[in-house]
Short mmCIF file of C-alpha atoms and ligand atoms in Angstrom, two decimals:
data_model
loop_
_atom_site.label_atom_id
_atom_site.label_comp_id
_atom_site.label_asym_id
_atom_site.label_seq_id
_atom_site.Cartn_x
_atom_site.Cartn_y
_atom_site.Cartn_z
CA MET A 1 -37.58 -34.93 -37.92
CA ARG A 2 -37.62 -36.34 -34.46
CA ARG A 3 -33.93 -37.08 -34.58
CA ALA A 4 -33.33 -33.60 -35.83
CA ASP A 5 -35.64 -32.32 -33.13
CA LYS A 6 -33.63 -34.12 -30.56
CA ARG A 7 -30.29 -32.97 -31.93
CA THR A 8 -31.70 -29.49 -31.93
CA ARG A 9 -32.76 -29.72 -28.41
CA ALA A 10 -29.41 -31.22 -27.35
CA GLN A 11 -27.61 -28.54 -29.51
CA SER A 12 -29.74 -25.72 -27.92
CA GLY A 13 -28.83 -27.23 -24.51
CA LEU A 14 -25.20 -26.98 -25.30
CA PHE A 15 -25.83 -23.44 -26.66
CA VAL A 16 -27.46 -22.40 -23.47
CA LEU A 17 -24.58 -23.78 -21.47
CA ALA A 18 -22.11 -22.19 -23.86
CA PHE A 19 -23.90 -18.91 -23.55
CA LEU A 20 -23.98 -19.06 -19.80
CA VAL A 21 -20.25 -19.66 -19.72
CA LEU A 22 -19.67 -16.85 -22.15
CA ALA A 23 -21.94 -14.57 -20.25
CA ALA A 24 -20.15 -15.32 -16.97
CA CYS A 25 -16.89 -14.59 -18.86
CA ALA A 26 -18.18 -11.44 -20.33
CA HIS A 27 -19.39 -10.35 -16.81
CA GLU A 28 -15.94 -11.06 -15.46
CA THR A 29 -14.19 -9.07 -18.22
CA ALA A 30 -16.80 -6.45 -18.96
CA LYS A 31 -14.79 -3.66 -17.14
CA PRO A 32 -11.24 -4.37 -18.69
CA ASP A 33 -12.84 -4.74 -22.13
CA ALA A 34 -14.67 -1.41 -21.84
CA ALA A 35 -11.46 0.21 -20.50
CA ALA A 36 -9.45 -1.23 -23.34
CA GLY A 37 -12.04 0.10 -25.73
CA ALA A 38 -11.99 3.45 -24.25
CA ARG A 39 -8.25 3.50 -24.61
CA GLU A 40 -8.75 3.28 -28.28
CA GLY A 41 -10.86 6.43 -28.18
CA LEU A 42 -9.57 9.83 -29.24
CA PRO A 43 -9.62 11.49 -25.81
CA TYR A 44 -7.22 8.92 -24.24
CA ARG A 45 -5.06 8.63 -27.36
CA ILE A 46 -4.49 12.42 -27.24
CA VAL A 47 -3.50 12.44 -23.56
CA ALA A 48 -1.16 9.47 -24.20
CA SER A 49 0.41 11.23 -27.19
CA LEU A 50 0.98 14.50 -25.27
CA THR A 51 2.26 13.07 -21.99
CA THR A 52 4.42 10.41 -23.83
CA GLU A 53 5.89 12.45 -26.77
CA VAL A 54 6.14 15.85 -24.93
CA GLY A 55 6.00 14.96 -21.26
CA PRO A 56 6.23 17.73 -18.66
CA ARG A 57 5.79 21.17 -20.19
CA LEU A 58 6.49 23.96 -17.72
CA ALA A 59 5.34 27.40 -18.95
CA GLY A 60 8.00 29.51 -20.69
CA THR A 61 10.38 26.59 -21.15
CA PRO A 62 11.46 24.77 -24.41
CA ALA A 63 9.26 21.89 -23.24
CA GLU A 64 6.17 24.15 -23.46
CA ALA A 65 7.26 25.31 -27.01
CA ALA A 66 7.55 21.61 -27.98
CA ALA A 67 3.95 21.10 -26.69
CA ARG A 68 2.76 23.87 -28.95
CA ASP A 69 4.43 22.26 -31.96
CA TRP A 70 2.92 18.88 -30.95
CA ALA A 71 -0.59 20.65 -30.73
CA VAL A 72 -0.26 22.35 -34.14
CA LYS A 73 0.71 19.13 -35.81
CA LYS A 74 -1.94 17.08 -33.98
CA LEU A 75 -4.81 19.53 -34.63
CA GLU A 76 -3.96 19.89 -38.30
CA GLY A 77 -3.78 16.13 -38.63
CA LEU A 78 -7.21 15.82 -37.12
CA GLY A 79 -8.65 18.23 -39.77
CA PHE A 80 -8.93 21.54 -37.84
CA LYS A 81 -8.58 24.80 -39.87
CA ASN A 82 -6.94 28.05 -38.96
CA VAL A 83 -4.49 26.31 -36.65
CA HIS A 84 -1.95 28.77 -35.33
CA VAL A 85 -0.08 30.01 -32.28
CA GLU A 86 -0.60 33.33 -30.67
CA PRO A 87 2.53 34.01 -28.84
CA PHE A 88 3.10 36.15 -25.71
CA THR A 89 5.91 36.27 -23.09
CA ILE A 90 5.79 35.70 -19.35
CA ALA A 91 8.07 36.07 -16.40
CA GLY A 92 9.37 32.52 -16.45
CA TRP A 93 10.62 30.28 -13.68
CA THR A 94 12.49 26.98 -13.50
CA ARG A 95 12.85 24.75 -10.38
CA GLY A 96 16.47 23.79 -10.41
CA HIS A 97 18.06 21.69 -7.62
CA GLY A 98 16.15 21.58 -4.37
CA HIS A 99 16.61 19.85 -1.10
CA ALA A 100 15.13 20.15 2.40
CA SER A 101 15.78 18.30 5.64
CA ILE A 102 15.17 18.36 9.41
CA VAL A 103 18.47 18.95 11.03
CA ALA A 104 17.30 18.83 14.66
CA PRO A 105 16.27 17.10 16.78
CA ALA A 106 17.20 14.34 14.37
CA ARG A 107 18.48 14.53 10.86
CA GLN A 108 16.01 13.44 8.09
CA ASP A 109 15.38 14.41 4.53
CA LEU A 110 11.97 15.70 3.33
CA ALA A 111 10.17 15.41 0.01
CA VAL A 112 10.04 19.08 -1.06
CA ALA A 113 9.10 21.19 -3.93
CA ALA A 114 9.88 24.92 -4.28
CA LEU A 115 6.75 26.91 -4.97
CA GLY A 116 6.46 28.33 -8.56
CA GLY A 117 7.71 31.86 -8.59
CA SER A 118 9.81 31.42 -5.35
CA ILE A 119 13.24 32.99 -5.06
CA ALA A 120 16.28 30.76 -4.21
CA THR A 121 17.77 30.27 -0.86
CA PRO A 122 21.15 31.86 -0.17
CA ARG A 123 24.19 29.90 -1.44
CA GLY A 124 24.80 27.01 0.90
CA GLY A 125 21.22 26.94 1.94
CA LEU A 126 19.24 28.41 4.85
CA THR A 127 19.04 26.74 8.31
CA ALA A 128 16.69 28.10 11.01
CA PRO A 129 14.34 26.97 13.72
CA VAL A 130 10.72 26.49 12.82
CA ALA A 131 7.85 28.59 13.89
CA PHE A 132 4.98 26.12 13.84
CA VAL A 133 1.63 27.70 12.76
CA ALA A 134 -1.40 25.50 12.84
CA THR A 135 -3.40 27.33 10.18
CA TYR A 136 -3.03 30.10 7.61
CA ASP A 137 -5.60 32.13 9.48
CA GLU A 138 -3.56 31.86 12.59
CA MET A 139 -0.53 33.12 10.83
CA LEU A 140 -2.42 36.14 9.65
CA LYS A 141 -3.32 36.93 13.25
CA ALA A 142 0.45 37.03 14.30
CA GLY A 143 1.96 40.46 14.93
CA GLU A 144 4.84 42.22 13.28
CA GLY A 145 8.12 40.54 13.91
CA ALA A 146 6.38 37.37 15.29
CA PHE A 147 8.60 35.07 13.13
CA ALA A 148 11.82 37.00 13.18
CA GLY A 149 14.81 34.64 12.42
CA LYS A 150 12.46 31.65 11.77
CA ILE A 151 11.22 29.46 9.02
CA VAL A 152 7.36 29.52 9.20
CA PHE A 153 5.63 26.19 8.89
CA VAL A 154 1.97 26.28 8.09
CA ASN A 155 0.20 23.02 8.72
CA ASP A 156 -3.32 23.60 7.17
CA ARG A 157 -4.90 20.27 5.82
CA MET A 158 -6.92 20.32 2.69
CA THR A 159 -10.49 18.85 2.84
CA ARG A 160 -11.40 16.11 0.31
CA ALA A 161 -14.59 16.99 -1.64
CA ARG A 162 -16.33 15.75 -4.84
CA ASP A 163 -16.42 19.29 -6.19
CA GLY A 164 -12.86 20.11 -5.05
CA SER A 165 -14.16 22.93 -2.97
CA GLY A 166 -11.56 22.40 -0.26
CA TYR A 167 -8.92 23.71 -2.58
CA SER A 168 -9.73 27.52 -2.64
CA HIS A 169 -9.48 27.61 1.18
CA ALA A 170 -6.26 25.55 1.41
CA VAL A 171 -4.41 27.15 -1.40
CA ARG A 172 -4.24 30.67 0.18
CA LYS A 173 -1.18 29.68 2.20
CA ARG A 174 0.58 28.69 -0.97
CA SER A 175 -0.38 31.60 -3.19
CA LYS A 176 -0.03 34.43 -0.67
CA GLY A 177 1.74 32.90 2.33
CA ALA A 178 5.36 33.93 1.59
CA SER A 179 4.63 37.65 1.75
CA GLU A 180 2.46 37.27 4.80
CA ALA A 181 5.23 35.44 6.64
CA ALA A 182 7.82 37.95 5.42
CA ARG A 183 5.72 40.82 6.77
CA ARG A 184 6.11 39.18 10.09
CA GLY A 185 9.92 38.78 9.95
CA ALA A 186 10.15 35.10 8.60
CA LEU A 187 13.30 33.92 6.71
CA ALA A 188 11.29 31.46 4.63
CA LEU A 189 7.96 29.74 4.29
CA VAL A 190 7.35 25.94 4.24
CA ILE A 191 3.74 24.60 3.81
CA ARG A 192 2.08 21.24 4.12
CA SER A 193 1.32 20.32 0.52
CA VAL A 194 -2.11 21.52 -0.80
CA GLY A 195 -3.32 18.08 -1.48
CA THR A 196 -5.45 15.23 -0.10
CA ASP A 197 -3.03 12.28 -0.23
CA SER A 198 -0.73 10.74 2.23
CA ASP A 199 2.06 9.97 -0.32
CA ARG A 200 5.69 10.97 0.05
CA PHE A 201 5.73 13.60 -2.72
CA ALA A 202 5.25 17.28 -2.57
CA HIS A 203 2.51 19.31 -4.42
CA ALA A 204 4.01 22.01 -6.48
CA GLY A 205 1.91 25.16 -7.47
CA ASN A 206 2.31 28.78 -8.02
CA MET A 207 2.86 31.58 -5.58
CA SER A 208 3.39 35.33 -5.93
CA TYR A 209 4.91 38.10 -3.80
CA ALA A 210 2.73 41.03 -2.74
CA LYS A 211 3.86 44.28 -4.36
CA GLU A 212 3.76 46.25 -1.20
CA VAL A 213 6.02 43.74 0.67
CA LYS A 214 9.48 44.64 -0.14
CA ARG A 215 11.29 41.55 1.33
CA LYS A 216 10.97 38.42 -0.71
CA ILE A 217 11.60 35.03 1.08
CA PRO A 218 11.83 31.56 -0.39
CA ALA A 219 8.75 29.29 -0.22
CA ALA A 220 8.35 25.51 -0.60
CA ALA A 221 5.92 22.73 0.05
CA ILE A 222 6.65 19.43 1.75
CA SER A 223 4.74 16.06 1.43
CA ASN A 224 1.93 15.29 3.80
CA PRO A 225 3.81 12.47 5.65
CA ASP A 226 6.77 14.87 6.19
CA ALA A 227 4.41 17.54 7.41
CA ASP A 228 2.95 14.90 9.89
CA GLN A 229 6.46 14.33 11.18
CA ILE A 230 7.06 18.03 11.96
CA GLU A 231 3.49 18.18 13.54
CA ARG A 232 4.36 15.34 15.88
CA LEU A 233 7.79 16.74 16.83
CA HIS A 234 6.14 20.04 17.56
CA ALA A 235 3.36 18.29 19.69
CA GLU A 236 6.09 16.62 21.67
CA GLY A 237 7.61 19.85 22.53
CA HIS A 238 10.64 19.83 20.26
CA THR A 239 12.15 22.85 18.53
CA VAL A 240 12.44 21.75 14.92
CA THR A 241 15.28 23.13 12.87
CA LEU A 242 15.03 22.88 9.07
CA LYS A 243 17.62 23.32 6.30
CA LEU A 244 16.28 24.54 2.98
CA ASP A 245 18.45 24.42 -0.21
CA LEU A 246 16.30 25.57 -3.19
CA HIS A 247 17.69 26.86 -6.45
CA PRO A 248 14.95 28.08 -8.77
CA ARG A 249 15.70 30.66 -11.46
CA HIS A 250 13.70 33.38 -12.92
CA ILE A 251 13.67 34.06 -16.67
CA VAL A 252 12.84 37.51 -18.14
CA ASP A 253 10.44 37.41 -21.13
CA ALA A 254 10.07 33.74 -21.45
CA PRO A 255 8.10 32.65 -24.58
CA SER A 256 4.64 31.17 -24.29
CA GLY A 257 1.59 31.03 -26.47
CA ASN A 258 -1.91 29.87 -27.05
CA VAL A 259 -2.73 27.33 -29.83
CA ILE A 260 -5.99 28.10 -31.74
CA ALA A 261 -7.74 25.72 -34.00
CA ASP A 262 -11.19 25.96 -35.74
CA ILE A 263 -13.81 23.92 -37.26
CA PRO A 264 -15.43 26.77 -39.27
CA GLY A 265 -19.13 27.32 -39.12
CA THR A 266 -21.09 26.99 -42.39
CA GLU A 267 -23.81 29.51 -41.60
CA LYS A 268 -22.45 31.86 -38.95
CA PRO A 269 -18.69 31.46 -39.09
CA ASP A 270 -18.25 34.59 -37.13
CA GLU A 271 -19.92 33.22 -34.09
CA ILE A 272 -17.67 31.01 -31.90
CA VAL A 273 -18.26 28.22 -29.53
CA LEU A 274 -14.95 28.17 -27.59
CA LEU A 275 -13.68 24.95 -25.90
CA ALA A 276 -10.68 25.43 -23.68
CA ALA A 277 -7.96 23.52 -21.87
CA HIS A 278 -4.33 24.32 -21.02
CA LEU A 279 -1.27 23.00 -22.64
CA ASP A 280 1.29 23.83 -20.03
CA SER A 281 1.82 21.61 -16.91
CA TRP A 282 3.94 21.56 -13.84
CA ASP A 283 7.38 20.00 -14.20
CA LEU A 284 7.32 17.13 -11.67
CA GLY A 285 4.88 14.69 -13.46
CA THR A 286 3.84 14.54 -17.05
CA GLY A 287 0.65 16.57 -16.61
CA ALA A 288 -1.74 13.81 -17.45
CA ILE A 289 -4.57 14.78 -15.24
CA ASP A 290 -3.60 18.47 -15.32
CA ASP A 291 -4.34 19.14 -17.97
CA GLY A 292 -3.58 16.60 -20.55
CA ALA A 293 -7.06 15.22 -19.80
CA GLY A 294 -8.63 18.45 -20.57
CA VAL A 295 -6.69 18.74 -23.83
CA GLY A 296 -7.95 15.17 -24.82
CA ILE A 297 -11.56 16.01 -23.79
CA VAL A 298 -11.98 19.31 -25.61
CA VAL A 299 -10.20 18.30 -28.88
CA ALA A 300 -12.24 15.12 -29.11
CA ALA A 301 -15.44 16.93 -28.13
CA ALA A 302 -15.05 19.53 -30.74
CA LEU A 303 -14.72 16.90 -33.49
CA ARG A 304 -17.64 14.91 -32.06
CA ALA A 305 -19.77 18.15 -31.86
CA ALA A 306 -18.94 19.05 -35.43
CA GLY A 307 -20.00 15.68 -36.71
CA PRO A 308 -18.42 13.52 -39.52
CA GLU A 309 -19.12 16.23 -42.10
CA MET A 310 -17.31 18.83 -39.96
CA LYS A 311 -20.05 21.39 -40.87
CA PRO A 312 -21.32 22.95 -37.69
CA LYS A 313 -23.49 26.09 -38.21
CA ARG A 314 -21.20 28.16 -35.97
CA THR A 315 -17.50 27.95 -35.66
CA ILE A 316 -16.29 25.52 -33.02
CA ARG A 317 -12.89 26.68 -31.74
CA VAL A 318 -10.38 24.92 -29.56
CA VAL A 319 -8.01 27.07 -27.64
CA LEU A 320 -5.11 25.20 -25.87
CA TYR A 321 -3.88 27.93 -23.53
CA GLY A 322 -0.22 28.47 -22.45
CA ALA A 323 1.11 29.40 -18.97
CA GLU A 324 -2.12 28.61 -17.05
CA GLU A 325 -0.29 27.17 -14.10
CA VAL A 326 1.87 30.16 -13.48
CA GLY A 327 -0.80 32.88 -13.45
CA VAL A 328 -3.44 32.08 -16.15
CA HIS A 329 -1.50 34.34 -18.61
CA GLY A 330 -2.93 32.53 -21.80
CA GLY A 331 -6.47 33.27 -20.69
CA ASP A 332 -5.64 36.89 -20.25
CA ALA A 333 -3.68 37.07 -23.52
CA TYR A 334 -6.52 35.57 -25.44
CA ALA A 335 -9.15 37.99 -24.04
CA LYS A 336 -6.93 41.00 -24.69
CA ARG A 337 -5.99 39.90 -28.30
CA HIS A 338 -9.60 39.20 -29.22
CA ALA A 339 -11.16 42.17 -27.31
CA ALA A 340 -12.84 43.46 -30.39
CA ILE A 341 -14.60 40.19 -31.07
CA VAL A 342 -15.47 39.13 -27.58
CA ALA A 343 -19.24 39.42 -28.16
CA ARG A 344 -18.91 36.95 -31.10
CA HIS A 345 -18.15 34.23 -28.53
CA VAL A 346 -21.51 32.66 -27.99
CA LEU A 347 -20.29 30.18 -25.32
CA ALA A 348 -17.04 29.15 -23.67
CA MET A 349 -16.36 25.89 -21.79
CA GLU A 350 -13.22 24.63 -20.20
CA ALA A 351 -11.86 21.21 -19.09
CA ASP A 352 -9.32 21.49 -16.34
CA PHE A 353 -10.48 19.14 -13.59
CA GLY A 354 -8.63 15.86 -14.27
CA THR A 355 -10.10 12.49 -15.26
CA GLY A 356 -13.19 12.15 -13.04
CA ARG A 357 -16.58 11.37 -14.48
CA ALA A 358 -18.85 14.41 -15.19
CA TRP A 359 -21.71 14.68 -12.64
CA ARG A 360 -22.94 18.27 -12.84
CA TYR A 361 -24.00 20.64 -15.52
CA SER A 362 -23.84 24.39 -14.63
CA THR A 363 -24.32 27.39 -16.57
CA ASN A 364 -23.72 31.20 -16.49
CA VAL A 365 -25.93 32.38 -19.33
CA PRO A 366 -28.43 35.24 -19.66
CA GLU A 367 -31.88 34.60 -18.08
CA ALA A 368 -33.62 34.59 -21.47
CA ASP A 369 -31.45 31.68 -22.61
CA LEU A 370 -32.22 29.49 -19.74
CA PRO A 371 -35.02 27.41 -21.40
CA PHE A 372 -32.53 26.57 -24.23
CA TYR A 373 -29.85 25.63 -21.74
CA ASP A 374 -32.17 23.69 -19.49
CA ALA A 375 -33.15 21.60 -22.42
CA ILE A 376 -29.52 20.77 -23.03
CA GLY A 377 -29.31 19.78 -19.30
CA ARG A 378 -32.10 17.31 -20.06
CA GLU A 379 -29.97 15.74 -22.85
CA LEU A 380 -27.14 15.33 -20.28
CA GLU A 381 -29.15 13.48 -17.70
CA PRO A 382 -28.86 10.05 -19.36
CA LEU A 383 -25.03 10.57 -18.95
CA GLY A 384 -25.53 10.98 -15.28
CA LEU A 385 -25.28 14.78 -14.97
CA GLU A 386 -27.49 16.73 -12.69
CA ARG A 387 -28.36 20.32 -13.14
CA GLY A 388 -26.32 22.78 -11.24
CA ASP A 389 -26.88 26.54 -10.84
CA ASN A 390 -26.61 29.48 -13.20
CA LYS A 391 -23.58 30.88 -11.34
CA SER A 392 -20.72 28.72 -12.98
CA ASN A 393 -17.46 30.41 -13.15
CA GLY A 394 -16.57 28.29 -16.21
CA GLY A 395 -12.90 27.81 -15.31
CA PRO A 396 -9.62 29.76 -14.94
CA ASP A 397 -8.66 30.19 -18.59
CA ILE A 398 -12.05 31.43 -19.78
CA GLY A 399 -12.52 33.54 -16.66
CA ALA A 400 -11.38 36.71 -18.49
CA LEU A 401 -14.04 36.10 -21.32
CA ARG A 402 -16.70 35.38 -18.70
CA LYS A 403 -15.91 38.79 -16.95
CA LEU A 404 -16.43 40.47 -20.33
CA GLY A 405 -19.88 38.89 -20.67
CA VAL A 406 -19.30 35.66 -22.59
CA PRO A 407 -21.79 32.99 -21.45
CA VAL A 408 -20.13 29.96 -19.91
CA VAL A 409 -21.11 26.35 -19.20
CA GLY A 410 -19.32 24.24 -16.41
CA ILE A 411 -19.18 20.51 -16.70
CA GLY A 412 -18.44 19.59 -13.09
CA GLN A 413 -16.19 16.41 -12.90
CA ASP A 414 -15.81 14.25 -9.91
CA GLY A 415 -12.80 15.63 -8.04
CA THR A 416 -12.73 13.26 -5.08
CA THR A 417 -9.19 11.96 -5.81
CA TYR A 418 -8.07 14.84 -8.06
CA PHE A 419 -6.09 16.52 -5.32
CA ASP A 420 -4.21 13.33 -4.43
CA LEU A 421 -2.25 13.78 -7.60
CA HIS A 422 -2.58 17.55 -8.47
CA HIS A 423 0.84 19.16 -9.29
CA THR A 424 2.77 16.09 -8.16
CA ALA A 425 5.36 13.77 -9.60
CA ASN A 426 2.59 11.16 -9.62
CA ASP A 427 0.41 13.01 -12.23
CA THR A 428 1.16 10.50 -14.99
CA LEU A 429 -0.77 8.69 -17.75
CA ASP A 430 -1.52 5.54 -15.77
CA LYS A 431 -3.88 7.66 -13.58
CA ILE A 432 -6.15 8.33 -16.51
CA ASP A 433 -9.61 6.78 -16.49
CA ALA A 434 -10.18 6.29 -20.29
CA GLU A 435 -13.83 5.47 -19.74
CA ALA A 436 -14.46 8.54 -17.70
CA LEU A 437 -12.85 10.66 -20.32
CA GLU A 438 -15.23 9.26 -22.94
CA GLN A 439 -18.28 10.27 -20.78
CA VAL A 440 -16.88 13.74 -20.12
CA THR A 441 -16.06 14.19 -23.78
CA GLU A 442 -19.67 13.18 -24.66
CA ALA A 443 -21.07 15.74 -22.24
CA PHE A 444 -19.01 18.57 -23.72
CA ALA A 445 -19.77 17.49 -27.27
CA ARG A 446 -23.52 17.49 -26.60
CA VAL A 447 -23.43 21.01 -25.20
CA ALA A 448 -21.16 22.30 -28.02
CA ARG A 449 -23.21 20.59 -30.74
CA SER A 450 -26.48 22.09 -29.51
CA VAL A 451 -25.08 25.59 -29.11
CA ALA A 452 -23.14 25.58 -32.46
CA ASN A 453 -26.22 24.45 -34.32
CA ARG A 454 -28.83 26.44 -32.51
ZN1 LIG B 501 -4.90 22.86 -14.56
#
């Protein structure tokens, strides 16, 4: 007994020591282990599959069609029903060859991206002196003919914010700047990238020409460090001359489409809880954070909300929208096509804000439903979400439904670093935070489950 006791004590001493060593190791490796575990999870595996097997998927191109085929196969394989494509056509655009350089006072190449929708420069390129404009608002104050014979350069910087709120202000120069510059006589528009990084790559993004402005001019974004270079040259009193050589092409009636997939409701199959993300991406990266992440989140959240039996009371529908980046065409097409049954959509939610952790839960629901939705908010508190307001816009693709009266929930994700990568060649799978995707997926799933089984 005694001997045994001793041995036990000695053994337990060893056990304690072993435990401490193991605990220390576990502490060291806790993060990588959890990250590795999260990469086994469905949200990450979906993003990995889409970005690896399809890659970039610009709207209206064969790559976007390949993404639809990928989605149909994937969703059927995961057990979704009623999986189908709802096609529509768009005015398509492809980037083609593009090059930009400072030609005076000293020659140097710039990291450039034509803006989506931009026309090409004339054959042989376009060379002209720069009219330096500090901000977009300053450009709007300039008079008619102020930029005649010049390339307007707009230098606005985007502000970093957790909720991404710097974007809407900064993006105006990109979406509307070309026509405003053309109105004032400019030959072309070049902007400092709409992004918060200081990396040597340009941020792409859509633009459009104002109907009332007859003259169309080419438009492009350059990287932030390149914009700094122009800013310094301007500050030192130099006249900067730029050469732009951009060759995008427009395609009439390019095919796009939305991919729909349902988990049919057992009690009220006609009532729909819609989870949205967009399938298209810009062409420079592989669209991992925008919006491969969203695709992974909503597909996995729908399955998680439906439970292992796949028997929610109401139908849980995933819509992977086409052609979001080039004008939210998929969102509009869905709302138009399903106009007669809009009222059957009891809730819509969208994931299109990258790979940051969820931190805020906002709603846009009828006053009478607030107690129900506030209770869901309390279920999200342990995940780290705070209660936002009841003015959520939901997201771009479900915007048309919201305007028609469909209630929406917004799961706010941390966007502090989102605009470092947004629409760049650097938007690739390695940037995905698999653990964060799990947390965001769980938040979406809890909301969808509660509403589907209400
Ligand atoms: Zn997006």
